[in-house]
mmCIF file of C-alpha atoms in Angstrom:
data_model
loop_
_atom_site.group_PDB
_atom_site.id
_atom_site.type_symbol
_atom_site.label_atom_id
_atom_site.label_comp_id
_atom_site.label_asym_id
_atom_site.label_seq_id
_atom_site.Cartn_x
_atom_site.Cartn_y
_atom_site.Cartn_z
ATOM 1 C CA MET A 362 -20.107 41.846 19.692
ATOM 2 C CA THR A 363 -21.629 41.150 23.095
ATOM 3 C CA SER A 364 -19.643 39.420 25.785
ATOM 4 C CA GLN A 365 -22.021 36.433 25.573
ATOM 5 C CA THR A 366 -21.342 36.066 21.837
ATOM 6 C CA PHE A 367 -17.612 36.477 22.424
ATOM 7 C CA LEU A 368 -17.746 33.810 25.143
ATOM 8 C CA GLN A 369 -19.558 31.380 22.844
ATOM 9 C CA LEU A 370 -17.111 32.008 20.001
ATOM 10 C CA ASP A 371 -14.251 31.612 22.446
ATOM 11 C CA LEU A 372 -15.665 28.316 23.692
ATOM 12 C CA VAL A 373 -16.037 26.986 20.129
ATOM 13 C CA LEU A 374 -12.409 27.871 19.369
ATOM 14 C CA HIS A 375 -11.295 26.419 22.722
ATOM 15 C CA ILE A 376 -12.991 23.111 21.965
ATOM 16 C CA THR A 377 -11.511 23.205 18.453
ATOM 17 C CA GLY A 378 -8.007 23.562 19.910
ATOM 18 C CA PHE A 379 -8.646 20.710 22.345
ATOM 19 C CA THR A 380 -9.986 18.527 19.534
ATOM 20 C CA MET A 381 -6.995 19.314 17.322
ATOM 21 C CA MET A 382 -4.533 18.391 20.039
ATOM 22 C CA ALA A 383 -6.262 15.223 21.179
ATOM 23 C CA GLY A 384 -7.177 14.198 17.629
ATOM 24 C CA PHE A 385 -3.653 14.442 16.266
ATOM 25 C CA ILE A 386 -2.250 12.641 19.315
ATOM 26 C CA LEU A 387 -4.793 9.855 18.731
ATOM 27 C CA ALA A 388 -3.970 9.722 14.999
ATOM 28 C CA ASP A 389 -0.254 9.592 15.822
ATOM 29 C CA PHE A 390 -0.944 6.777 18.303
ATOM 30 C CA VAL A 391 -2.842 4.726 15.704
ATOM 31 C CA ILE A 392 -0.260 5.320 12.968
ATOM 32 C CA ASN A 393 2.609 4.429 15.279
ATOM 33 C CA ARG A 394 0.858 1.175 16.192
ATOM 34 C CA ARG A 395 0.831 0.283 12.498
ATOM 35 C CA LEU A 396 4.414 1.489 12.152
ATOM 36 C CA THR A 397 5.523 -1.407 14.354
ATOM 37 C CA ARG A 398 5.084 -3.749 11.367
ATOM 38 C CA TYR A 399 7.894 -2.052 9.486
ATOM 39 C CA LEU A 400 10.277 -0.940 12.209
ATOM 40 C CA LEU A 401 12.662 -3.863 11.998
ATOM 41 C CA THR A 402 11.876 -5.394 8.610
ATOM 42 C CA ASP A 403 11.550 -2.335 6.344
ATOM 43 C CA LYS A 404 13.288 0.657 7.918
ATOM 44 C CA PRO A 405 13.036 2.916 4.828
ATOM 45 C CA ARG A 406 9.281 2.367 4.737
ATOM 46 C CA ALA A 407 9.035 3.042 8.481
ATOM 47 C CA ALA A 408 11.026 6.259 8.003
ATOM 48 C CA SER A 409 8.648 7.222 5.191
ATOM 49 C CA VAL A 410 5.630 6.655 7.437
ATOM 50 C CA MET A 411 7.262 8.789 10.134
ATOM 51 C CA GLU A 412 7.930 11.510 7.578
ATOM 52 C CA SER A 413 4.256 11.526 6.588
ATOM 53 C CA VAL A 414 3.216 12.364 10.162
ATOM 54 C CA ALA A 415 6.009 14.881 10.715
ATOM 55 C CA VAL A 416 3.465 17.713 10.419
ATOM 56 C CA PHE A 417 1.497 16.451 13.446
ATOM 57 C CA PRO A 418 3.617 18.224 16.101
ATOM 58 C CA ARG A 419 3.103 21.560 14.331
ATOM 59 C CA LEU A 420 -0.668 20.982 14.132
ATOM 60 C CA ILE A 421 -0.721 19.927 17.784
ATOM 61 C CA GLY A 422 1.145 23.147 18.587
ATOM 62 C CA ILE A 423 -1.429 25.209 16.692
ATOM 63 C CA GLY A 424 -4.187 23.467 18.649
ATOM 64 C CA ALA A 425 -2.308 24.129 21.898
ATOM 65 C CA ALA A 426 -1.873 27.813 21.070
ATOM 66 C CA LEU A 427 -5.557 28.109 20.206
ATOM 67 C CA LEU A 428 -6.472 26.315 23.429
ATOM 68 C CA ILE A 429 -4.273 28.540 25.598
ATOM 69 C CA VAL A 430 -5.269 31.857 23.991
ATOM 70 C CA THR A 431 -8.979 31.094 24.153
ATOM 71 C CA GLY A 432 -8.627 29.712 27.677
ATOM 72 C CA ILE A 433 -7.010 32.939 28.852
ATOM 73 C CA ALA A 434 -9.727 34.940 27.086
ATOM 74 C CA MET A 435 -12.438 32.976 28.904
ATOM 75 C CA VAL A 436 -10.739 33.540 32.262
ATOM 76 C CA VAL A 437 -10.728 37.273 31.470
ATOM 77 C CA ILE A 438 -14.416 37.181 30.496
ATOM 78 C CA PHE A 439 -15.237 35.482 33.801
ATOM 79 C CA LYS A 440 -13.058 38.086 35.571
ATOM 80 C CA GLY A 441 -10.754 35.429 37.015
ATOM 81 C CA VAL A 442 -13.457 33.775 39.115
ATOM 82 C CA ILE A 443 -13.072 30.483 37.296
ATOM 83 C CA ALA A 444 -9.333 30.428 38.037
ATOM 84 C CA GLN A 445 -10.094 30.098 41.746
ATOM 85 C CA MET A 446 -11.997 26.826 41.345
ATOM 86 C CA LEU A 447 -10.292 23.549 42.283
ATOM 87 C CA TRP A 448 -11.199 21.726 39.071
ATOM 88 C CA PHE A 449 -9.667 24.551 37.033
ATOM 89 C CA LYS A 450 -6.418 24.483 39.014
ATOM 90 C CA ILE A 451 -6.139 20.722 38.510
ATOM 91 C CA LYS A 452 -6.932 21.158 34.822
ATOM 92 C CA MET A 453 -4.135 23.709 34.445
ATOM 93 C CA LEU A 454 -1.647 21.296 36.034
ATOM 94 C CA VAL A 455 -2.732 18.573 33.619
ATOM 95 C CA VAL A 456 -2.403 20.974 30.664
ATOM 96 C CA LEU A 457 1.115 21.815 31.835
ATOM 97 C CA LEU A 458 1.938 18.096 32.034
ATOM 98 C CA ILE A 459 0.664 17.607 28.485
ATOM 99 C CA LEU A 460 2.784 20.480 27.182
ATOM 100 C CA LEU A 461 5.919 19.310 28.995
ATOM 101 C CA ASN A 462 5.382 15.672 28.073
ATOM 102 C CA GLY A 463 4.852 16.562 24.428
ATOM 103 C CA GLY A 464 7.625 19.108 24.226
ATOM 104 C CA ILE A 465 10.270 16.997 25.904
ATOM 105 C CA VAL A 466 9.415 13.319 25.487
ATOM 106 C CA LEU A 467 7.771 13.331 22.066
ATOM 107 C CA ARG A 468 10.281 15.551 20.322
ATOM 108 C CA ARG A 469 13.349 13.817 21.746
ATOM 109 C CA ASN A 470 12.135 10.270 21.108
ATOM 110 C CA SER A 471 10.702 10.989 17.648
ATOM 111 C CA ASN A 472 13.984 12.523 16.525
ATOM 112 C CA ARG A 473 15.921 9.603 17.994
ATOM 113 C CA LEU A 474 13.686 7.042 16.267
ATOM 114 C CA LYS A 475 13.956 8.900 12.966
ATOM 115 C CA SER A 476 17.757 8.961 13.129
ATOM 116 C CA LEU A 477 17.916 5.266 14.093
ATOM 117 C CA LEU A 478 15.692 4.333 11.150
ATOM 118 C CA GLN A 479 17.723 6.410 8.707
ATOM 119 C CA THR A 480 20.888 4.496 9.571
ATOM 120 C CA ASN A 481 19.133 1.329 8.301
ATOM 121 C CA ASP A 482 21.419 -0.760 10.514
ATOM 122 C CA ASP A 483 20.119 -3.957 12.113
ATOM 123 C CA ARG A 484 22.484 -3.465 15.055
ATOM 124 C CA HIS A 485 20.148 -0.693 16.277
ATOM 125 C CA ASN A 486 17.032 -2.891 16.422
ATOM 126 C CA GLY A 487 17.113 -3.054 20.233
ATOM 127 C CA ASN A 488 17.331 0.727 20.481
ATOM 128 C CA ILE A 489 14.555 1.148 17.916
ATOM 129 C CA LEU A 490 12.209 -1.080 19.902
ATOM 130 C CA GLN A 491 13.108 0.714 23.140
ATOM 131 C CA VAL A 492 12.398 4.167 21.680
ATOM 132 C CA LYS A 493 9.188 2.889 20.075
ATOM 133 C CA GLN A 494 8.043 1.537 23.441
ATOM 134 C CA ARG A 495 8.718 4.918 25.088
ATOM 135 C CA LEU A 496 6.702 6.661 22.376
ATOM 136 C CA GLY A 497 3.822 4.262 22.965
ATOM 137 C CA VAL A 498 3.869 4.994 26.698
ATOM 138 C CA PHE A 499 4.028 8.726 25.964
ATOM 139 C CA GLN A 500 1.013 8.565 23.679
ATOM 140 C CA GLY A 501 -0.962 6.503 26.169
ATOM 141 C CA VAL A 502 -0.185 8.994 28.937
ATOM 142 C CA GLU A 503 -1.120 11.930 26.692
ATOM 143 C CA LEU A 504 -4.472 10.361 25.809
ATOM 144 C CA LEU A 505 -5.150 9.658 29.493
ATOM 145 C CA LEU A 506 -4.318 13.281 30.369
ATOM 146 C CA PHE A 507 -6.720 14.509 27.683
ATOM 147 C CA LEU A 508 -9.414 12.263 29.127
ATOM 148 C CA ILE A 509 -8.752 13.751 32.583
ATOM 149 C CA ILE A 510 -9.124 17.278 31.177
ATOM 150 C CA PHE A 511 -12.350 16.284 29.455
ATOM 151 C CA VAL A 512 -13.774 14.805 32.664
ATOM 152 C CA LEU A 513 -12.684 17.831 34.732
ATOM 153 C CA SER A 514 -14.346 20.166 32.242
ATOM 154 C CA ILE A 515 -17.622 18.261 32.449
ATOM 155 C CA PHE A 516 -17.767 17.507 36.184
ATOM 156 C CA LYS A 517 -16.729 20.879 37.566
ATOM 157 C CA PHE A 518 -16.268 20.742 41.322
#
């Protein structure tokens, strides 16, 4: 396999990883918007909806791993030259923010919301709404960060 073919294959897999991550975050965002209907009135149904999207973090992680491995491979193919460019350095910071935001904020708040819903206690409604609001902010920030990465990858400077 020539290095050009390897680079093209690498780029396809890199874009696939990016699409997986951003796509599942977007799907989670849309589903959680609809989840709001059931949060306070039908907690078992809301918990069921959350259970149906429980696989998303694993799929996002697979996309992230694919993105990172193929990104490193492309840096190696370009002999590290690309890593010296400003747009690439900014992109790496944004990727780090996405990973930290997802690993810390999403996991903690999703687990908290799940446990609050499983109690099926109306006294926790305030906490449920607060956690749901934090998840909405998280998802909005994640989508914005993905948009920034997309723009940086197109308008290389």
